[in-house]
XYZ file of C-alpha atoms in Angstrom:
604
model
C -0.113 -0.183 0.071
C 1.267 3.426 -1.240
C 2.071 5.860 1.883
C 0.008 8.793 1.602
C 2.637 11.080 3.276
C 5.098 10.219 0.435
C 2.511 11.425 -2.016
C 2.014 14.833 -0.382
C 5.724 15.388 -0.041
C 5.899 15.321 -3.659
C 3.102 17.609 -4.237
C 4.078 19.995 -1.520
C 7.161 22.400 -1.369
C 10.183 21.271 0.176
C 9.778 23.800 3.095
C 7.243 26.580 4.107
C 8.061 29.448 6.485
C 5.053 31.671 7.619
C 5.584 35.401 8.212
C 3.172 38.085 9.128
C 2.217 38.978 5.618
C 4.166 36.615 3.432
C 5.099 33.172 3.066
C 8.706 31.542 1.981
C 7.528 28.690 -0.459
C 10.854 26.821 -0.763
C 13.106 29.336 -2.860
C 10.564 32.027 -3.322
C 8.067 34.290 -1.587
C 4.513 34.877 -1.855
C 1.618 37.210 -0.444
C -1.844 37.323 -0.684
C -4.330 40.131 -1.172
C -8.032 40.061 -0.538
C -10.612 42.012 -2.334
C -12.718 43.832 0.062
C -14.458 46.496 -1.956
C -16.023 46.330 -5.611
C -17.193 49.158 -8.111
C -20.608 50.079 -8.435
C -20.671 49.405 -12.176
C -18.750 47.040 -14.316
C -18.720 46.014 -17.845
C -18.111 42.366 -18.892
C -14.512 41.453 -18.954
C -13.579 43.983 -16.463
C -11.271 41.516 -14.597
C -9.093 41.198 -17.875
C -6.173 43.630 -16.713
C -5.530 41.315 -13.630
C -5.437 38.191 -15.688
C -3.043 39.686 -17.940
C -0.721 40.625 -15.316
C 2.971 40.258 -16.610
C 4.154 38.901 -13.214
C 3.444 35.489 -11.474
C -0.002 36.224 -10.318
C -2.606 33.622 -8.657
C -6.116 34.562 -8.900
C -8.691 32.538 -7.237
C -12.500 33.256 -7.573
C -14.472 31.260 -5.036
C -18.377 31.011 -5.723
C -21.077 29.483 -3.483
C -24.618 29.772 -4.539
C -27.246 31.071 -1.945
C -30.530 28.987 -1.670
C -33.407 30.993 -2.750
C -35.309 30.758 0.460
C -32.199 32.281 2.172
C -31.507 34.760 -0.311
C -35.339 35.929 -0.220
C -35.374 35.958 3.567
C -32.072 38.093 3.710
C -33.297 40.689 1.078
C -36.724 40.917 2.977
C -34.771 41.835 6.140
C -32.518 44.443 4.340
C -35.478 46.086 2.510
C -37.177 46.518 6.020
C -33.949 47.801 7.652
C -33.712 50.550 4.629
C -37.237 51.378 4.831
C -37.502 51.614 8.415
C -34.333 54.267 8.203
C -36.215 56.090 5.709
C -39.285 56.450 7.544
C -37.534 57.240 10.745
C -35.540 60.095 8.963
C -38.785 61.319 7.448
C -40.501 61.703 10.949
C -37.597 63.865 11.863
C -37.758 66.058 8.899
C -34.590 64.837 7.325
C -33.956 65.093 3.827
C -33.704 61.766 1.684
C -30.373 60.099 1.661
C -29.625 59.394 -2.052
C -27.483 56.581 -1.245
C -30.347 55.082 1.020
C -32.904 55.486 -1.834
C -30.715 53.950 -4.434
C -29.939 50.973 -2.140
C -33.674 50.582 -1.477
C -34.550 50.668 -5.129
C -31.601 47.980 -5.864
C -32.910 45.746 -3.130
C -36.355 45.735 -4.334
C -35.454 45.072 -7.909
C -33.063 42.096 -6.976
C -35.881 40.784 -4.850
C -38.622 40.563 -7.669
C -35.853 39.110 -10.051
C -35.090 36.247 -7.421
C -39.005 35.715 -6.828
C -39.573 35.582 -10.861
C -36.557 33.408 -11.006
C -34.684 35.530 -13.213
C -31.528 35.667 -11.140
C -29.753 34.250 -8.153
C -27.685 35.074 -5.249
C -23.951 34.026 -4.700
C -21.548 34.417 -2.055
C -18.179 35.572 -3.875
C -14.817 35.874 -2.600
C -11.515 37.089 -4.717
C -8.044 36.416 -3.645
C -4.788 37.427 -5.317
C -1.531 35.746 -4.422
C 1.782 37.503 -5.683
C 4.860 35.166 -6.258
C 8.495 36.699 -6.426
C 12.024 35.461 -5.919
C 12.912 37.909 -3.011
C 11.481 40.508 -0.614
C 12.130 43.701 -2.820
C 10.720 42.080 -5.964
C 7.777 40.820 -3.962
C 7.195 44.491 -2.763
C 7.255 45.669 -6.028
C 4.845 43.182 -7.447
C 2.395 43.510 -4.799
C 2.402 47.241 -5.135
C 1.979 46.930 -9.038
C -1.123 44.365 -8.417
C -2.589 47.064 -5.908
C -2.487 49.611 -8.597
C -4.356 47.675 -11.188
C -6.849 46.804 -8.761
C -7.383 50.157 -7.656
C -7.345 51.341 -11.198
C -10.509 48.956 -11.592
C -11.990 50.676 -8.347
C -11.601 47.814 -6.267
C -10.231 47.770 -2.475
C -7.555 45.258 -1.815
C -6.037 44.454 1.750
C -3.163 41.948 3.186
C -4.118 39.016 4.663
C -1.817 40.119 7.935
C -1.058 37.073 10.291
C -3.306 34.801 7.900
C -0.683 34.322 5.213
C -1.030 30.613 5.286
C -4.745 30.200 4.867
C -4.596 33.145 2.203
C -2.136 31.051 -0.040
C -4.195 27.954 0.407
C -7.329 29.724 -0.746
C -5.682 30.485 -4.294
C -4.339 26.751 -4.742
C -6.269 24.835 -7.267
C -8.085 22.914 -4.448
C -11.213 24.851 -4.320
C -11.221 25.237 -0.669
C -12.076 29.094 0.735
C -10.009 29.223 3.889
C -10.531 33.090 4.402
C -14.274 33.513 3.655
C -14.123 37.266 3.172
C -17.075 37.283 0.789
C -19.686 39.568 -0.675
C -23.008 38.855 -2.183
C -23.359 39.024 -5.763
C -26.448 38.611 -8.098
C -26.234 36.502 -11.498
C -25.403 39.758 -13.553
C -22.712 41.117 -11.447
C -21.237 37.555 -11.246
C -21.429 36.982 -14.933
C -19.328 40.291 -15.575
C -16.673 38.488 -13.272
C -16.521 35.042 -14.575
C -15.190 33.522 -16.897
C -12.470 35.762 -17.173
C -12.184 37.364 -20.631
C -8.783 37.788 -22.507
C -8.025 40.409 -24.903
C -6.632 37.722 -27.209
C -8.684 36.324 -30.261
C -9.919 32.660 -30.157
C -7.393 30.516 -31.787
C -8.333 30.092 -35.595
C -8.821 26.890 -36.987
C -8.643 27.842 -40.841
C -10.747 27.271 -43.761
C -9.772 23.682 -44.117
C -9.337 22.752 -40.240
C -5.565 22.974 -40.123
C -4.459 26.314 -41.464
C -4.075 28.874 -38.680
C -4.124 31.661 -40.801
C -1.361 34.410 -40.738
C 0.569 36.631 -38.217
C -0.912 39.887 -37.979
C 0.947 41.109 -35.275
C 1.194 41.285 -31.450
C -1.380 42.133 -28.917
C -0.714 45.371 -27.468
C -1.981 44.198 -23.702
C -0.822 40.814 -23.519
C 2.018 40.634 -26.166
C 0.715 37.389 -27.486
C 0.743 36.852 -31.441
C -2.436 37.629 -33.166
C -3.169 35.060 -35.690
C -6.195 35.784 -38.131
C -7.435 33.990 -41.064
C -10.009 35.848 -43.296
C -10.837 32.715 -45.340
C -12.352 31.149 -42.026
C -14.615 33.838 -41.530
C -18.368 34.174 -42.439
C -17.171 35.909 -45.841
C -13.365 36.701 -46.875
C -13.996 40.450 -47.248
C -12.032 43.134 -45.136
C -11.946 47.018 -44.489
C -9.107 48.951 -43.402
C -9.529 52.696 -42.200
C -6.846 55.149 -41.119
C -5.426 58.563 -41.673
C -2.306 58.905 -43.928
C 0.718 57.878 -42.505
C -0.789 55.192 -39.955
C 0.488 52.044 -41.710
C -2.694 50.740 -43.401
C -0.898 49.790 -46.671
C 1.969 48.443 -44.639
C -0.322 46.142 -42.768
C -1.958 45.185 -45.792
C 1.153 44.290 -47.543
C 2.319 42.405 -44.830
C -0.817 40.079 -44.676
C -0.467 39.861 -48.494
C 3.256 38.743 -48.107
C 2.412 36.028 -45.562
C -0.701 34.739 -47.648
C 1.371 34.303 -50.592
C 3.394 31.680 -48.659
C 0.154 29.860 -47.804
C -0.783 29.334 -51.647
C -2.900 32.469 -51.945
C -3.210 34.046 -55.161
C -3.803 37.746 -55.168
C -4.613 40.933 -57.219
C -3.587 44.368 -56.153
C -5.301 47.802 -57.403
C -2.131 49.995 -56.637
C -2.846 53.658 -57.241
C 0.520 55.025 -55.823
C 2.964 51.961 -57.074
C 3.367 50.670 -53.100
C 3.154 47.091 -53.873
C 5.459 46.932 -57.111
C 8.716 46.027 -54.993
C 6.774 43.296 -53.286
C 5.590 41.889 -56.322
C 9.118 42.109 -58.023
C 10.472 40.176 -55.280
C 8.289 37.396 -55.171
C 8.009 36.936 -58.944
C 4.708 38.569 -59.512
C 3.385 40.413 -62.620
C 3.132 44.055 -62.839
C 0.666 45.953 -65.029
C 1.736 49.641 -65.090
C -1.202 51.414 -66.751
C -0.491 54.673 -68.309
C 2.682 53.249 -69.483
C 3.706 53.303 -73.244
C 2.303 50.235 -74.830
C 0.242 49.059 -71.731
C -3.189 49.045 -72.370
C -6.680 47.008 -71.359
C -9.381 47.053 -73.830
C -12.811 47.550 -71.969
C -14.680 45.506 -74.699
C -12.538 42.085 -73.871
C -14.675 39.128 -73.324
C -13.527 36.259 -70.499
C -11.139 33.768 -71.660
C -13.516 30.813 -70.657
C -16.990 31.107 -69.583
C -19.347 29.144 -67.166
C -22.045 26.797 -68.676
C -25.337 28.855 -69.251
C -23.987 32.430 -68.485
C -24.936 35.049 -71.049
C -21.434 36.602 -71.155
C -22.088 39.069 -73.645
C -25.042 40.680 -71.812
C -22.964 41.074 -68.667
C -20.430 42.644 -70.777
C -22.524 45.064 -72.159
C -23.948 46.014 -68.894
C -20.496 46.464 -67.585
C -19.618 48.947 -70.188
C -22.546 51.061 -69.261
C -21.020 51.360 -65.785
C -17.401 52.072 -67.159
C -18.627 54.622 -69.737
C -20.355 56.271 -67.019
C -17.208 56.411 -64.985
C -15.240 57.554 -67.807
C -17.664 60.251 -68.742
C -17.815 61.166 -65.187
C -21.599 61.486 -64.921
C -24.534 59.445 -64.446
C -26.153 58.745 -67.945
C -29.626 59.687 -68.577
C -32.145 57.201 -69.961
C -31.944 58.450 -73.566
C -28.126 58.313 -73.455
C -28.182 54.552 -72.157
C -30.726 53.398 -74.909
C -28.464 55.098 -77.653
C -25.318 53.611 -76.172
C -26.858 50.028 -75.479
C -27.800 50.062 -79.228
C -24.347 51.121 -80.562
C -22.402 48.550 -78.154
C -24.453 45.544 -79.463
C -23.754 47.055 -83.039
C -19.956 47.009 -82.710
C -19.989 43.602 -80.943
C -22.099 42.384 -84.169
C -19.713 44.119 -86.646
C -16.731 42.330 -84.919
C -18.620 38.870 -85.367
C -19.417 38.489 -81.588
C -23.286 37.517 -81.245
C -25.228 35.743 -78.471
C -23.752 32.349 -79.813
C -20.985 31.493 -77.337
C -18.927 29.775 -80.229
C -18.296 33.543 -81.331
C -17.289 34.825 -77.935
C -13.415 33.993 -78.646
C -13.356 36.398 -81.464
C -11.386 39.674 -81.690
C -13.597 41.946 -79.779
C -14.055 45.685 -80.988
C -12.572 48.563 -79.447
C -13.765 52.209 -77.964
C -12.928 53.729 -81.599
C -15.490 51.423 -83.062
C -17.852 52.505 -80.414
C -17.362 56.170 -81.265
C -17.408 55.639 -84.937
C -20.673 53.606 -84.503
C -22.250 56.608 -82.232
C -21.064 59.328 -84.845
C -23.077 57.340 -87.859
C -26.099 57.295 -85.784
C -26.652 60.771 -86.634
C -29.123 61.786 -83.630
C -28.023 64.561 -81.476
C -27.438 62.256 -78.446
C -25.106 59.960 -80.315
C -22.988 62.685 -81.577
C -22.722 64.395 -78.114
C -21.551 61.191 -76.682
C -19.209 60.709 -79.705
C -17.703 64.055 -79.106
C -17.374 63.346 -75.311
C -15.708 59.761 -76.384
C -12.996 61.885 -78.353
C -10.165 62.198 -75.865
C -10.237 58.404 -75.035
C -10.317 57.465 -78.709
C -8.247 59.906 -80.688
C -6.937 62.310 -77.841
C -4.778 62.374 -75.154
C -5.932 59.312 -73.124
C -6.346 57.278 -76.213
C -3.310 54.904 -75.698
C -4.952 53.753 -72.366
C -8.339 52.788 -73.195
C -8.516 52.586 -77.092
C -7.058 49.435 -78.797
C -6.601 45.401 -77.995
C -5.368 44.574 -74.643
C -1.380 44.248 -74.666
C -0.991 43.361 -70.929
C -1.210 39.720 -69.449
C -3.433 39.874 -66.230
C -2.585 36.260 -64.978
C -0.127 35.152 -62.257
C -0.100 34.211 -58.712
C 0.324 38.020 -57.813
C -0.726 40.856 -60.359
C -0.356 44.296 -59.316
C -1.908 47.045 -61.495
C 0.009 50.172 -61.076
C -1.822 53.292 -61.870
C 0.816 56.022 -60.478
C 1.774 57.255 -64.054
C -2.003 58.023 -64.838
C -3.412 61.539 -64.160
C -5.822 61.879 -61.253
C -8.819 62.463 -63.814
C -8.647 58.737 -65.169
C -7.655 57.039 -62.251
C -11.167 56.078 -61.129
C -12.133 54.782 -64.580
C -8.658 52.900 -64.680
C -9.304 51.438 -61.379
C -12.691 50.236 -62.541
C -11.178 48.617 -65.578
C -8.515 46.998 -63.611
C -11.012 45.598 -61.328
C -13.192 44.199 -63.991
C -9.905 42.478 -65.473
C -9.284 40.889 -62.164
C -12.986 39.855 -61.899
C -12.950 38.200 -65.210
C -9.949 36.232 -64.038
C -11.571 35.153 -60.922
C -14.763 34.138 -62.168
C -13.304 31.995 -65.011
C -10.675 30.218 -63.240
C -10.520 26.510 -63.771
C -8.852 25.485 -60.838
C -10.508 26.517 -57.468
C -8.031 28.345 -55.116
C -8.200 31.053 -52.312
C -7.685 34.578 -53.764
C -7.360 38.011 -52.351
C -8.346 41.309 -54.385
C -6.567 44.326 -52.541
C -8.000 47.780 -53.651
C -5.807 50.434 -52.096
C -6.870 54.122 -51.616
C -10.464 52.965 -52.425
C -11.791 56.380 -51.937
C -10.691 57.172 -55.574
C -13.313 54.711 -56.674
C -15.806 55.359 -53.943
C -16.346 58.888 -54.766
C -17.540 57.744 -58.168
C -21.204 56.420 -58.144
C -20.550 53.794 -60.646
C -17.171 52.563 -58.973
C -18.847 52.453 -55.987
C -21.802 49.947 -57.297
C -19.098 47.764 -58.785
C -17.105 47.368 -55.559
C -20.081 46.555 -53.886
C -21.392 43.954 -56.116
C -17.697 42.529 -56.243
C -18.098 42.313 -52.220
C -21.263 40.572 -52.513
C -20.209 37.889 -54.775
C -16.707 37.450 -53.942
C -17.310 34.601 -51.559
C -18.951 32.572 -54.201
C -15.310 32.334 -55.881
C -13.390 31.555 -52.756
C -12.280 35.058 -53.191
C -11.743 38.136 -50.688
C -11.903 41.805 -51.280
C -9.526 44.089 -48.969
C -11.037 47.604 -49.170
C -8.091 49.803 -47.993
C -8.590 53.560 -47.536
C -7.880 56.925 -45.600
C -10.761 58.684 -46.233
C -13.591 57.469 -43.743
C -16.409 59.995 -44.841
C -15.970 58.530 -48.893
C -16.794 54.943 -47.523
C -19.273 55.853 -44.429
C -21.347 58.382 -45.744
C -23.003 56.479 -48.214
C -25.157 53.613 -48.308
C -23.123 51.834 -50.769
C -20.098 52.362 -48.231
C -21.673 51.266 -45.189
C -22.836 48.309 -47.246
C -19.416 47.319 -48.149
C -18.274 47.903 -44.596
C -21.101 45.338 -43.208
C -20.023 42.788 -45.899
C -16.591 42.612 -44.557
C -16.185 40.233 -41.716
C -12.670 41.576 -40.945
C -12.496 45.048 -39.982
C -9.148 46.814 -39.145
C -8.823 50.514 -37.798
C -5.736 52.286 -37.420
C -4.720 55.660 -36.171
C -7.907 58.154 -36.726
C -8.011 62.105 -37.046
C -10.083 63.878 -34.471
C -12.302 65.105 -37.028
C -13.182 61.549 -38.322
C -13.589 59.671 -34.894
C -17.119 60.592 -34.281
C -18.165 58.811 -37.663
C -15.917 55.713 -37.130
C -17.223 55.224 -33.580
C -20.573 55.439 -34.564
C -20.607 53.071 -37.343
C -18.491 50.728 -35.738
C -19.947 51.020 -32.402
C -16.594 51.606 -30.432
C -16.562 52.295 -26.503
C -14.595 55.408 -24.981
C -11.413 53.313 -24.438
C -11.641 52.061 -28.218
C -11.906 55.689 -29.421
C -8.883 56.850 -27.257
C -6.779 54.191 -28.482
C -7.420 54.775 -32.207
C -6.722 58.726 -31.416
C -3.559 57.936 -29.511
C -2.341 54.964 -31.601
C 1.094 54.918 -32.888
C 2.277 53.716 -36.383
C 1.357 50.375 -37.053
C -1.030 49.881 -33.772
C -4.645 48.727 -34.997
C -7.851 47.720 -33.578
C -8.956 44.454 -35.345
C -12.871 43.982 -35.198
C -14.700 40.683 -36.417
C -17.662 41.503 -38.407
C -20.010 39.917 -35.704
C -18.524 42.453 -33.111
C -17.975 39.317 -30.529
C -14.092 39.661 -30.659
C -12.047 42.926 -30.782
C -8.175 43.050 -30.397
C -5.593 45.737 -30.238
C -2.553 44.598 -31.981
C 0.728 46.224 -33.379
C 2.125 45.002 -37.001
C 5.421 43.377 -36.670
C 7.709 42.258 -39.728
C 10.973 40.540 -39.942
C 13.844 42.357 -41.533
C 13.436 40.737 -44.515
C 10.074 41.407 -44.837
C 10.154 44.939 -43.852
C 12.839 45.625 -46.535
C 10.495 44.586 -49.388
C 7.139 46.018 -47.723
C 8.393 49.300 -46.589
C 7.710 52.783 -48.517
C 9.200 55.210 -45.871
C 11.159 57.520 -48.199
C 14.068 57.852 -45.967
C 14.741 54.108 -45.689
C 14.230 53.833 -49.358
C 16.825 56.769 -49.903
C 19.160 54.489 -47.488
C 18.531 51.456 -49.507
C 19.471 53.295 -52.789
C 22.612 54.636 -51.290
C 23.767 51.171 -50.023
C 22.794 49.549 -53.791
C 24.578 52.601 -55.617
C 28.199 51.682 -56.858
C 30.890 54.028 -56.008
C 33.480 55.691 -58.523
C 35.582 52.648 -58.129
C 32.573 50.458 -59.264
C 32.307 48.918 -55.677
C 29.165 48.980 -53.658
C 28.793 50.872 -50.405
C 28.728 47.598 -48.543
C 32.074 46.408 -50.069
C 34.939 47.019 -48.123
C 38.577 47.316 -49.997
C 40.219 43.890 -50.176
C 37.081 42.132 -50.680
C 37.660 41.071 -54.291
C 39.362 37.976 -53.618
C 39.036 36.843 -50.153
C 38.895 37.756 -46.572
C 39.742 41.546 -45.738
C 42.159 42.250 -43.146
C 43.156 45.820 -41.905
């Protein structure tokens, strides 16, 4: 038979020395604090700062239910005591005591909830045991825990001459050796237990095994923040921040890490911020606005799903594209004339409703202008004149003619920096359409991400906003996520289409916000006071990650490895330093080469 004493010897410490307020447990010290006072109002998870204390802290919450008959009798006595005090004060001509009035009202409400079975009473005790290797560190750690507790409006006291029972009360044996308790109702207890953590739940991935990618570190606990957009209800995201807050940096960081997991991607890049990333990973850059780079808006998809009327869909898109190109909403008469002309130019090119003709060479914008001019009506002639800059004028090389750029690859970046501001919105729309045609005509299924940076350029245009909204609604059907990145919250949140795009994003990322925009952000994303203050004071790269169902929120700071940072940074000072390091000197050497490096080890 095994000796019980020997088992206890193994489980317990080698020695135990009891002092007035501390214990020497083996080679370290411990002291216990008792919570004797609680705040009047709390929110769920209010004990999380204690749970995330960086030192060695044991927290024990002892809960003992009170039988309903006992609770009802106790509340009846408490109500009678309060009522008698009120009446005694009234007969003596005293003014009402607000604290007594509030306590009486709370006791009455609680008594009715217990009588209806809507709640129960519990005896609750909360103990905190701090561990440290020496007396000085123990005093510092205990003071830090006391400061956190007092910041939560709790009152704590040391277990003077009861250090041993206090330590035993925080051991995982479920025995309350101190019994310094307060009475809680169900709602108050639910706010305390279970403890909530500022960390997101561990992702399981879309296929059960992929845990997502690293977004950064939790600013509260320092734990890694892993997130998988493809494991959410939809794969879309919205990223809002003021200029310079790090929104593009965080987006590029996620994109780079997703590429390592086999995700393919397409990027609308108005400022050429993703070009270096694409060149590093072997992606393809389509520099719209450069000589000889052109996309034909009349192109049909390379392959078509069975039963889908691709030609009709193409005609509808051309209405949207031409409205964006002409920077106006077309009237009913103009739409009728355009529809007739578009169908006519497709017929002239031999493209009809027969799917066998959809692989023929499509018409061009100049063919449409010619057909409109031949129509002879005032509306058609006016439309042809308005198309002249894009068919024979300054922008003809961008929109008029057959497509000259390939739009396939594991990463395709549409770089728009060389384009004038006046045509960036229609060019973005044309690039988005090229991406969408590739997504919907893929023969091999796979996860795909579409990034639209500086989306405000497109959102300020009604036709562009509608196209982006339709993509946000339909992307999930093709295992595709839409990542909208913008610095202008008003362009997104001020319109019904913009708010609909936000509501269709299961991943929502907010970085530092301007004071002028924080009210709109707070209202639309339902932020509390602490979250507002965090966004107003956040440093570069600090962000608030929200899930679309609002159940989980986490504050994080993006972190990148040196190799990742070198690829994705767009800081002008860092890029200038890299260019200086890469530039050859007068003797042909680079700056990082030392004299004598030509053939072997350099020695002074």
